[in-house]
Amino acid sequence: MKDTAISPQTNLSNAPADEEELSALHIWGGHPLSGEVTISGAKNSALALMAGAILCPQQCRLRNLPDLVDIQRMGDVLKALGVKLHCEAAALTLDASSLSTSKAPYDLVSQLRASFFVIGPLLARQGVARVPLPGGCAIGARPVDLHVRGLQALGAEVRIEHGIVHADVKGRDGRLRGAKIYLDYPSVGATETLMMAATLADGETIIENAAQEPEVADLANFCRAMGAKIRGAGTNTIVVVGVPSLHTADYSIIPDRIEAGTFLVASAIARSELVLSPVIPDHLTPTLAKLREMGIKIVAEGPQRLRAIPGELRATDIETLPYPGFPTDMQAQFMALMAISEGVGTITETVFENRLRHVAELTRMGADIRLKGQNAIVRGVPVLSGAPVLATDLRASAALVLAGLAAEGKTVVKGLHHLDRGYDKLDVKLRQLGAQLERVTPTAANPVTV
Ligand code: EPZ
């Protein structure tokens, strides 16, 4: 993790702004789950690939898109840029043949930091981009200095004025120039921004210390389907040879490894056997390794099908790291599981500076967790007790739902807008597996009391 203090504008309060944000999930714990769950397309792929469609002067199609709020928000940003979108079933057609502007609107970018990734494709396509700084969020300051420095290396003039990143390509032909870039930190977003920008640059670009997440490789495969020349994506060194233009592509997004990991933890915490598909086991290596260490049996039942068989839970130690290390996006969910595992385990969060806020809420449910800086020492307890809790960010909300499945009595999880941003109907899928839960949205006549 880069050493970034939490910026004052970071919205730590997460005060709900409207009724949707006051929705609550009422969960009655102790009920077993059973059956098979379908894993949706990967959120963090879909968001990057939607930005990548800006690179193409023709229509593209993305399939297996998850249905969640952040995807809708990215769609709004693209529409504001002049991209025409048409959605049918889980397929989205994107037509960026005639972009109307290079200015991404602040009110939309501020709601979805991933929309900052449009800066690379806009600059590559039009030679100019005006994108608001995304600002911080509950888990950290989320700076974009690595994106900016990389774009400057590719020949862009970048200045920040009044919270807006102004990027312009120097030079007469308005085209970025290939460069050798070393990332101080293997940032997923910076790797994706720079890889996309480099696809249309003049010459060769080498990105060293690149992020290796599967979503980076998925974006590279989509860009290659559009005619980009990229090799090494998924390793720490990516080489891009720029081409004058890209062409249409029809591409299916990989399954969501974090949703899959979340359901594997659901199986373990509810002590219930579950089958998940489609999954790509290679994308789940650290998650599967830690679950097996904790006593869970996981067997492959086909190329993209896994069966999880619960066992006596025992504690383990976890340190979040860039891929192929243990994913920070699975940290909160594992903390919920370790809260009821035999023994003492340590969880160290090294990627984001403020991603342990679910500790206080799990403690309200009877968990025995002590915080020391970025380390959480988790001593397993026999059972959690249901309680009203507040979700503080996307993965924390999932962790609290999982804890509610195992808790004695009723848990009420508020702050569902976090959950709906990142999961495709998680509550509906859990209910279909046998969980006893219901979503309660307040009305004037019937405010949600907790
Ligand atoms: C992506 O965020 C994911 N989001 C995150 O998923 C995920 O947690 C994260 O990668 C790490 O895997 C999307 O893909 C949309 P980073 P990103 O740049 O790209 C620092 C979820 O729950 N940094 O790899 O923003 C940064 O502050 C979300 O689905 C800089 O210092 O993550 C952080 O400490 C949450 N300067 C670290 O790098 C920069 O210019 C990792 O951030 C960029 C990042």
Tab-separated table of N, CA, C and O in Angstrom, residues 326-425:
chain	number	residue	atom	x	y	z
A	326	PHE	N	-3.158	-12.832	-1.582
A	326	PHE	CA	-4.550	-12.951	-1.139
A	326	PHE	C	-5.287	-11.637	-1.437
A	326	PHE	O	-4.819	-10.563	-1.068
A	327	PRO	N	-6.468	-11.692	-2.060
A	327	PRO	CA	-7.144	-10.463	-2.491
A	327	PRO	C	-7.736	-9.644	-1.349
A	327	PRO	O	-8.470	-10.164	-0.516
A	328	THR	N	-7.466	-8.361	-1.369
A	328	THR	CA	-8.060	-7.461	-0.374
A	328	THR	C	-9.586	-7.505	-0.437
A	328	THR	O	-10.254	-7.328	0.587
A	329	ASP	N	-10.140	-7.795	-1.590
A	329	ASP	CA	-11.599	-7.820	-1.740
A	329	ASP	C	-12.230	-9.027	-1.060
A	329	ASP	O	-13.457	-9.113	-1.001
A	330	MET	N	-11.394	-9.956	-0.543
A	330	MET	CA	-11.939	-11.104	0.189
A	330	MET	C	-11.631	-10.986	1.685
A	330	MET	O	-12.001	-11.871	2.479
A	331	GLN	N	-10.982	-9.919	2.088
A	331	GLN	CA	-10.518	-9.802	3.481
A	331	GLN	C	-11.671	-9.755	4.482
A	331	GLN	O	-11.694	-10.518	5.464
A	332	ALA	N	-12.658	-8.924	4.214
A	332	ALA	CA	-13.771	-8.778	5.174
A	332	ALA	C	-14.556	-10.074	5.295
A	332	ALA	O	-14.920	-10.491	6.410
A	333	GLN	N	-14.783	-10.732	4.192
A	333	GLN	CA	-15.546	-11.988	4.221
A	333	GLN	C	-14.810	-13.042	5.051
A	333	GLN	O	-15.421	-13.774	5.838
A	334	PHE	N	-13.484	-13.117	4.905
A	334	PHE	CA	-12.715	-14.093	5.690
A	334	PHE	C	-12.696	-13.722	7.177
A	334	PHE	O	-12.615	-14.587	8.041
A	335	MET	N	-12.786	-12.430	7.440
A	335	MET	CA	-12.802	-12.048	8.858
A	335	MET	C	-14.082	-12.561	9.535
A	335	MET	O	-14.046	-13.065	10.661
A	336	ALA	N	-15.183	-12.490	8.803
A	336	ALA	CA	-16.445	-13.011	9.349
A	336	ALA	C	-16.307	-14.513	9.610
A	336	ALA	O	-16.727	-15.020	10.659
A	337	LEU	N	-15.667	-15.218	8.689
A	337	LEU	CA	-15.502	-16.673	8.842
A	337	LEU	C	-14.569	-16.989	10.006
A	337	LEU	O	-14.848	-17.865	10.833
A	338	MET	N	-13.491	-16.228	10.136
A	338	MET	CA	-12.527	-16.519	11.206
A	338	MET	C	-13.098	-16.194	12.576
A	338	MET	O	-12.665	-16.727	13.591
A	339	ALA	N	-14.133	-15.332	12.568
A	339	ALA	CA	-14.741	-14.957	13.857
A	339	ALA	C	-15.352	-16.163	14.554
A	339	ALA	O	-15.490	-16.164	15.780
A	340	ILE	N	-15.708	-17.208	13.781
A	340	ILE	CA	-16.302	-18.404	14.424
A	340	ILE	C	-15.442	-19.637	14.165
A	340	ILE	O	-15.927	-20.765	14.184
A	341	SER	N	-14.149	-19.424	13.890
A	341	SER	CA	-13.239	-20.564	13.658
A	341	SER	C	-12.429	-20.837	14.920
A	341	SER	O	-12.117	-19.919	15.677
A	342	GLU	N	-12.070	-22.071	15.143
A	342	GLU	CA	-11.329	-22.503	16.329
A	342	GLU	C	-9.927	-21.865	16.334
A	342	GLU	O	-9.210	-21.938	15.313
A	343	GLY	N	-9.561	-21.189	17.424
A	343	GLY	CA	-8.198	-20.674	17.516
A	343	GLY	C	-8.095	-19.180	17.230
A	343	GLY	O	-9.102	-18.476	17.107
A	344	VAL	N	-6.842	-18.718	17.121
A	344	VAL	CA	-6.576	-17.284	16.908
A	344	VAL	C	-5.878	-17.091	15.564
A	344	VAL	O	-4.897	-17.781	15.274
A	345	GLY	N	-6.384	-16.170	14.758
A	345	GLY	CA	-5.754	-15.887	13.457
A	345	GLY	C	-5.514	-14.392	13.333
A	345	GLY	O	-6.137	-13.591	14.022
A	346	THR	N	-4.584	-14.026	12.434
A	346	THR	CA	-4.292	-12.608	12.203
A	346	THR	C	-4.603	-12.244	10.758
A	346	THR	O	-4.269	-13.011	9.840
A	347	ILE	N	-5.254	-11.121	10.600
A	347	ILE	CA	-5.533	-10.612	9.250
A	347	ILE	C	-4.834	-9.272	9.111
A	347	ILE	O	-5.047	-8.359	9.921
A	348	THR	N	-3.965	-9.164	8.111
A	348	THR	CA	-3.240	-7.912	7.873
A	348	THR	C	-3.664	-7.346	6.527
A	348	THR	O	-3.578	-8.038	5.509
A	349	GLU	N	-4.143	-6.108	6.570
A	349	GLU	CA	-4.600	-5.431	5.336
A	349	GLU	C	-3.477	-4.527	4.852
A	349	GLU	O	-3.126	-3.557	5.520
A	350	THR	N	-2.869	-4.860	3.712
A	350	THR	CA	-1.715	-4.060	3.257
A	350	THR	C	-2.066	-3.212	2.030
A	350	THR	O	-1.260	-2.379	1.624
A	351	VAL	N	-3.235	-3.410	1.419
A	351	VAL	CA	-3.519	-2.725	0.156
A	351	VAL	C	-4.195	-1.378	0.377
A	351	VAL	O	-3.797	-0.371	-0.206
A	352	PHE	N	-5.218	-1.342	1.239
A	352	PHE	CA	-5.928	-0.075	1.499
A	352	PHE	C	-5.749	0.325	2.953
A	352	PHE	O	-5.691	-0.527	3.849
A	353	GLU	N	-5.718	1.647	3.175
A	353	GLU	CA	-5.372	2.145	4.519
A	353	GLU	C	-6.542	2.147	5.489
A	353	GLU	O	-6.364	2.328	6.683
A	354	ASN	N	-7.755	1.943	4.982
A	354	ASN	CA	-8.900	2.038	5.896
A	354	ASN	C	-9.943	0.971	5.589
A	354	ASN	O	-11.122	1.258	5.440
A	355	ARG	N	-9.500	-0.257	5.505
A	355	ARG	CA	-10.420	-1.323	5.092
A	355	ARG	C	-10.643	-2.330	6.212
A	355	ARG	O	-10.803	-3.518	5.985
A	356	LEU	N	-10.676	-1.814	7.446
A	356	LEU	CA	-10.950	-2.699	8.592
A	356	LEU	C	-12.137	-2.206	9.395
A	356	LEU	O	-12.296	-2.540	10.571
A	357	ARG	N	-13.009	-1.397	8.749
A	357	ARG	CA	-14.087	-0.772	9.518
A	357	ARG	C	-15.188	-1.773	9.869
A	357	ARG	O	-16.018	-1.504	10.718
A	358	HIS	N	-15.174	-2.942	9.249
A	358	HIS	CA	-16.190	-3.955	9.576
A	358	HIS	C	-15.873	-4.615	10.923
A	358	HIS	O	-16.716	-5.305	11.491
A	359	VAL	N	-14.655	-4.399	11.436
A	359	VAL	CA	-14.295	-5.015	12.729
A	359	VAL	C	-15.265	-4.561	13.810
A	359	VAL	O	-15.796	-5.384	14.577
A	360	ALA	N	-15.544	-3.273	13.848
A	360	ALA	CA	-16.433	-2.740	14.902
A	360	ALA	C	-17.822	-3.369	14.789
A	360	ALA	O	-18.444	-3.719	15.800
A	361	GLU	N	-18.290	-3.569	13.576
A	361	GLU	CA	-19.642	-4.127	13.396
A	361	GLU	C	-19.664	-5.620	13.738
A	361	GLU	O	-20.612	-6.103	14.365
A	362	LEU	N	-18.607	-6.330	13.363
A	362	LEU	CA	-18.563	-7.768	13.729
A	362	LEU	C	-18.462	-7.915	15.243
A	362	LEU	O	-19.044	-8.831	15.846
A	363	THR	N	-17.773	-6.976	15.869
A	363	THR	CA	-17.652	-7.026	17.338
A	363	THR	C	-19.021	-6.860	17.996
A	363	THR	O	-19.336	-7.514	18.993
A	364	ARG	N	-19.857	-6.048	17.378
A	364	ARG	CA	-21.228	-5.882	17.900
A	364	ARG	C	-21.983	-7.199	17.876
A	364	ARG	O	-22.922	-7.413	18.646
A	365	MET	N	-21.547	-8.096	16.986
A	365	MET	CA	-22.223	-9.408	16.874
A	365	MET	C	-21.550	-10.449	17.758
A	365	MET	O	-21.827	-11.646	17.660
A	366	GLY	N	-20.621	-9.981	18.604
A	366	GLY	CA	-20.012	-10.922	19.548
A	366	GLY	C	-18.666	-11.454	19.107
A	366	GLY	O	-18.071	-12.305	19.787
A	367	ALA	N	-18.141	-10.941	17.984
A	367	ALA	CA	-16.818	-11.419	17.539
A	367	ALA	C	-15.752	-10.891	18.502
A	367	ALA	O	-15.914	-9.828	19.109
A	368	ASP	N	-14.667	-11.647	18.638
A	368	ASP	CA	-13.548	-11.248	19.514
A	368	ASP	C	-12.376	-10.868	18.613
A	368	ASP	O	-11.596	-11.724	18.195
A	369	ILE	N	-12.314	-9.565	18.264
A	369	ILE	CA	-11.295	-9.097	17.312
A	369	ILE	C	-10.587	-7.893	17.920
A	369	ILE	O	-11.228	-6.951	18.380
A	370	ARG	N	-9.269	-7.944	17.937
A	370	ARG	CA	-8.502	-6.793	18.420
A	370	ARG	C	-7.735	-6.169	17.268
A	370	ARG	O	-7.107	-6.887	16.486
A	371	LEU	N	-7.821	-4.851	17.149
A	371	LEU	CA	-7.159	-4.135	16.062
A	371	LEU	C	-5.834	-3.567	16.548
A	371	LEU	O	-5.777	-2.953	17.624
A	372	LYS	N	-4.787	-3.785	15.767
A	372	LYS	CA	-3.502	-3.125	16.053
A	372	LYS	C	-2.977	-2.589	14.722
A	372	LYS	O	-2.425	-3.354	13.917
A	373	GLY	N	-3.254	-1.315	14.455
A	373	GLY	CA	-2.878	-0.725	13.169
A	373	GLY	C	-3.604	-1.441	12.045
A	373	GLY	O	-4.819	-1.566	12.073
A	374	GLN	N	-2.861	-1.998	11.113
A	374	GLN	CA	-3.486	-2.686	9.975
A	374	GLN	C	-3.652	-4.177	10.247
A	374	GLN	O	-3.911	-4.961	9.341
A	375	ASN	N	-3.474	-4.566	11.525
A	375	ASN	CA	-3.608	-5.987	11.866
A	375	ASN	C	-4.848	-6.212	12.721
A	375	ASN	O	-5.111	-5.446	13.655
A	376	ALA	N	-5.593	-7.262	12.376
A	376	ALA	CA	-6.736	-7.653	13.209
A	376	ALA	C	-6.415	-9.021	13.777
A	376	ALA	O	-6.102	-9.952	13.019
A	377	ILE	N	-6.442	-9.141	15.115
A	377	ILE	CA	-6.215	-10.448	15.749
A	377	ILE	C	-7.590	-11.021	16.079
A	377	ILE	O	-8.348	-10.430	16.863
A	378	VAL	N	-7.924	-12.124	15.432
A	378	VAL	CA	-9.282	-12.683	15.528
A	378	VAL	C	-9.238	-13.962	16.365
A	378	VAL	O	-8.569	-14.925	15.988
A	379	ARG	N	-9.953	-13.939	17.509
A	379	ARG	CA	-10.048	-15.149	18.337
A	379	ARG	C	-11.443	-15.727	18.115
A	379	ARG	O	-12.438	-15.057	18.383
A	380	GLY	N	-11.505	-16.953	17.595
A	380	GLY	CA	-12.814	-17.527	17.272
A	380	GLY	C	-13.700	-17.690	18.482
A	380	GLY	O	-13.207	-17.979	19.572
A	381	VAL	N	-14.975	-17.452	18.297
A	381	VAL	CA	-15.972	-17.688	19.364
A	381	VAL	C	-16.923	-18.774	18.863
A	381	VAL	O	-17.051	-18.986	17.652
A	382	PRO	N	-17.603	-19.488	19.775
A	382	PRO	CA	-18.488	-20.575	19.331
A	382	PRO	C	-19.611	-20.105	18.408
A	382	PRO	O	-19.927	-20.759	17.417
A	383	VAL	N	-20.177	-18.944	18.741
A	383	VAL	CA	-21.293	-18.488	17.895
A	383	VAL	C	-21.407	-16.959	17.980
A	383	VAL	O	-21.057	-16.354	18.992
A	384	LEU	N	-21.838	-16.345	16.887
A	384	LEU	CA	-22.101	-14.905	16.900
A	384	LEU	C	-23.556	-14.688	17.296
A	384	LEU	O	-24.381	-15.600	17.207
A	385	SER	N	-23.864	-13.457	17.715
A	385	SER	CA	-25.278	-13.176	18.031
A	385	SER	C	-25.796	-12.098	17.088
A	385	SER	O	-25.107	-11.111	16.815
A	386	GLY	N	-26.994	-12.322	16.610
A	386	GLY	CA	-27.598	-11.374	15.675
A	386	GLY	C	-27.695	-9.991	16.292
A	386	GLY	O	-27.913	-9.866	17.496
A	387	ALA	N	-27.507	-8.947	15.451
A	387	ALA	CA	-27.587	-7.569	15.960
A	387	ALA	C	-27.816	-6.626	14.791
A	387	ALA	O	-27.555	-6.992	13.642
A	388	PRO	N	-28.274	-5.404	15.080
A	388	PRO	CA	-28.348	-4.402	14.002
A	388	PRO	C	-26.937	-3.922	13.690
A	388	PRO	O	-26.184	-3.591	14.606
A	389	VAL	N	-26.543	-3.929	12.428
A	389	VAL	CA	-25.192	-3.506	12.030
A	389	VAL	C	-25.275	-2.616	10.798
A	389	VAL	O	-26.267	-2.648	10.063
A	390	LEU	N	-24.211	-1.813	10.606
A	390	LEU	CA	-24.194	-0.869	9.484
A	390	LEU	C	-23.022	-1.186	8.560
A	390	LEU	O	-21.881	-1.239	8.999
A	391	ALA	N	-23.329	-1.394	7.286
A	391	ALA	CA	-22.269	-1.661	6.310
A	391	ALA	C	-21.543	-0.364	5.990
A	391	ALA	O	-22.165	0.697	5.868
A	392	THR	N	-20.233	-0.427	5.871
A	392	THR	CA	-19.436	0.792	5.635
A	392	THR	C	-18.852	0.825	4.228
A	392	THR	O	-18.474	1.872	3.736
A	393	ASP	N	-18.716	-0.340	3.606
A	393	ASP	CA	-18.238	-0.369	2.223
A	393	ASP	C	-18.686	-1.679	1.598
A	393	ASP	O	-19.297	-2.512	2.258
A	394	LEU	N	-18.365	-1.849	0.344
A	394	LEU	CA	-18.910	-2.957	-0.443
A	394	LEU	C	-18.636	-4.322	0.175
A	394	LEU	O	-19.539	-5.105	0.477
A	395	ARG	N	-17.405	-4.623	0.449
A	395	ARG	CA	-17.088	-5.986	0.913
A	395	ARG	C	-17.427	-6.147	2.392
A	395	ARG	O	-17.744	-7.241	2.847
A	396	ALA	N	-17.428	-5.066	3.129
A	396	ALA	CA	-17.859	-5.124	4.536
A	396	ALA	C	-19.329	-5.506	4.591
A	396	ALA	O	-19.741	-6.303	5.444
A	397	SER	N	-20.121	-5.005	3.649
A	397	SER	CA	-21.561	-5.329	3.651
A	397	SER	C	-21.746	-6.824	3.408
A	397	SER	O	-22.542	-7.477	4.089
A	398	ALA	N	-20.947	-7.389	2.513
A	398	ALA	CA	-21.046	-8.834	2.253
A	398	ALA	C	-20.645	-9.611	3.501
A	398	ALA	O	-21.288	-10.599	3.883
A	399	ALA	N	-19.599	-9.143	4.180
A	399	ALA	CA	-19.128	-9.837	5.381
A	399	ALA	C	-20.202	-9.861	6.463
A	399	ALA	O	-20.390	-10.874	7.155
A	400	LEU	N	-20.928	-8.769	6.595
A	400	LEU	CA	-21.963	-8.692	7.634
A	400	LEU	C	-23.149	-9.599	7.290
A	400	LEU	O	-23.743	-10.228	8.164
A	401	VAL	N	-23.450	-9.720	6.008
A	401	VAL	CA	-24.518	-10.641	5.588
A	401	VAL	C	-24.093	-12.074	5.904
A	401	VAL	O	-24.857	-12.861	6.479
A	402	LEU	N	-22.843	-12.400	5.601
A	402	LEU	CA	-22.337	-13.758	5.876
A	402	LEU	C	-22.384	-14.040	7.378
A	402	LEU	O	-22.808	-15.108	7.820
A	403	ALA	N	-21.974	-13.051	8.169
A	403	ALA	CA	-22.002	-13.237	9.626
A	403	ALA	C	-23.434	-13.468	10.104
A	403	ALA	O	-23.687	-14.307	10.976
A	404	GLY	N	-24.370	-12.778	9.472
A	404	GLY	CA	-25.777	-12.942	9.848
A	404	GLY	C	-26.304	-14.341	9.564
A	404	GLY	O	-27.143	-14.872	10.304
A	405	LEU	N	-25.745	-14.986	8.523
A	405	LEU	CA	-26.184	-16.357	8.198
A	405	LEU	C	-25.855	-17.316	9.331
A	405	LEU	O	-26.549	-18.288	9.588
A	406	ALA	N	-24.738	-17.021	10.046
A	406	ALA	CA	-24.256	-17.958	11.073
A	406	ALA	C	-24.692	-17.531	12.470
A	406	ALA	O	-24.575	-18.289	13.430
A	407	ALA	N	-25.179	-16.302	12.587
A	407	ALA	CA	-25.439	-15.764	13.946
A	407	ALA	C	-26.715	-16.375	14.540
A	407	ALA	O	-27.611	-16.801	13.819
A	408	GLU	N	-26.755	-16.343	15.846
A	408	GLU	CA	-27.957	-16.776	16.570
A	408	GLU	C	-28.939	-15.610	16.563
A	408	GLU	O	-28.562	-14.484	16.883
A	409	GLY	N	-30.174	-15.868	16.118
A	409	GLY	CA	-31.151	-14.776	16.127
A	409	GLY	C	-31.085	-13.943	14.852
A	409	GLY	O	-30.538	-14.371	13.841
A	410	LYS	N	-31.624	-12.722	14.976
A	410	LYS	CA	-31.813	-11.883	13.785
A	410	LYS	C	-30.746	-10.810	13.675
A	410	LYS	O	-30.414	-10.152	14.658
A	411	THR	N	-30.237	-10.649	12.475
A	411	THR	CA	-29.292	-9.564	12.159
A	411	THR	C	-29.961	-8.632	11.159
A	411	THR	O	-30.603	-9.108	10.219
A	412	VAL	N	-29.819	-7.339	11.391
A	412	VAL	CA	-30.349	-6.361	10.440
A	412	VAL	C	-29.165	-5.579	9.883
A	412	VAL	O	-28.474	-4.878	10.623
A	413	VAL	N	-28.901	-5.754	8.580
A	413	VAL	CA	-27.775	-5.068	7.938
A	413	VAL	C	-28.304	-3.836	7.206
A	413	VAL	O	-29.099	-3.969	6.266
A	414	LYS	N	-27.884	-2.667	7.643
A	414	LYS	CA	-28.262	-1.430	6.951
A	414	LYS	C	-27.100	-0.965	6.081
A	414	LYS	O	-25.974	-1.435	6.243
A	415	GLY	N	-27.408	-0.050	5.148
A	415	GLY	CA	-26.377	0.437	4.234
A	415	GLY	C	-26.265	-0.482	3.032
A	415	GLY	O	-25.188	-0.739	2.507
A	416	LEU	N	-27.422	-0.985	2.588
A	416	LEU	CA	-27.425	-1.975	1.498
A	416	LEU	C	-26.961	-1.383	0.170
A	416	LEU	O	-26.631	-2.120	-0.757
A	417	HIS	N	-26.921	-0.039	0.084
A	417	HIS	CA	-26.491	0.544	-1.197
A	417	HIS	C	-25.065	0.092	-1.509
A	417	HIS	O	-24.699	-0.060	-2.671
A	418	HIS	N	-24.291	-0.177	-0.449
A	418	HIS	CA	-22.933	-0.687	-0.712
A	418	HIS	C	-23.014	-2.061	-1.373
A	418	HIS	O	-22.336	-2.335	-2.357
A	419	LEU	N	-23.872	-2.916	-0.831
A	419	LEU	CA	-23.994	-4.287	-1.350
A	419	LEU	C	-24.455	-4.265	-2.809
A	419	LEU	O	-23.914	-4.955	-3.668
A	420	ASP	N	-25.435	-3.403	-3.079
A	420	ASP	CA	-26.040	-3.381	-4.431
A	420	ASP	C	-25.102	-2.799	-5.462
A	420	ASP	O	-25.294	-2.987	-6.663
A	421	ARG	N	-24.076	-2.067	-4.997
A	421	ARG	CA	-23.108	-1.519	-5.946
A	421	ARG	C	-22.255	-2.617	-6.545
A	421	ARG	O	-21.845	-2.553	-7.696
A	422	GLY	N	-21.984	-3.666	-5.741
A	422	GLY	CA	-20.943	-4.604	-6.161
A	422	GLY	C	-21.370	-6.037	-6.321
A	422	GLY	O	-20.578	-6.865	-6.763
A	423	TYR	N	-22.612	-6.361	-5.917
A	423	TYR	CA	-23.062	-7.755	-6.051
A	423	TYR	C	-24.348	-7.815	-6.862
A	423	TYR	O	-25.226	-6.967	-6.696
A	424	ASP	N	-24.405	-8.824	-7.707
A	424	ASP	CA	-25.580	-9.040	-8.566
A	424	ASP	C	-26.607	-9.879	-7.784
A	424	ASP	O	-26.545	-11.103	-7.761
A	425	LYS	N	-27.482	-9.172	-7.069
A	425	LYS	CA	-28.594	-9.827	-6.331
A	425	LYS	C	-28.091	-10.882	-5.323
A	425	LYS	O	-28.590	-12.017	-5.270
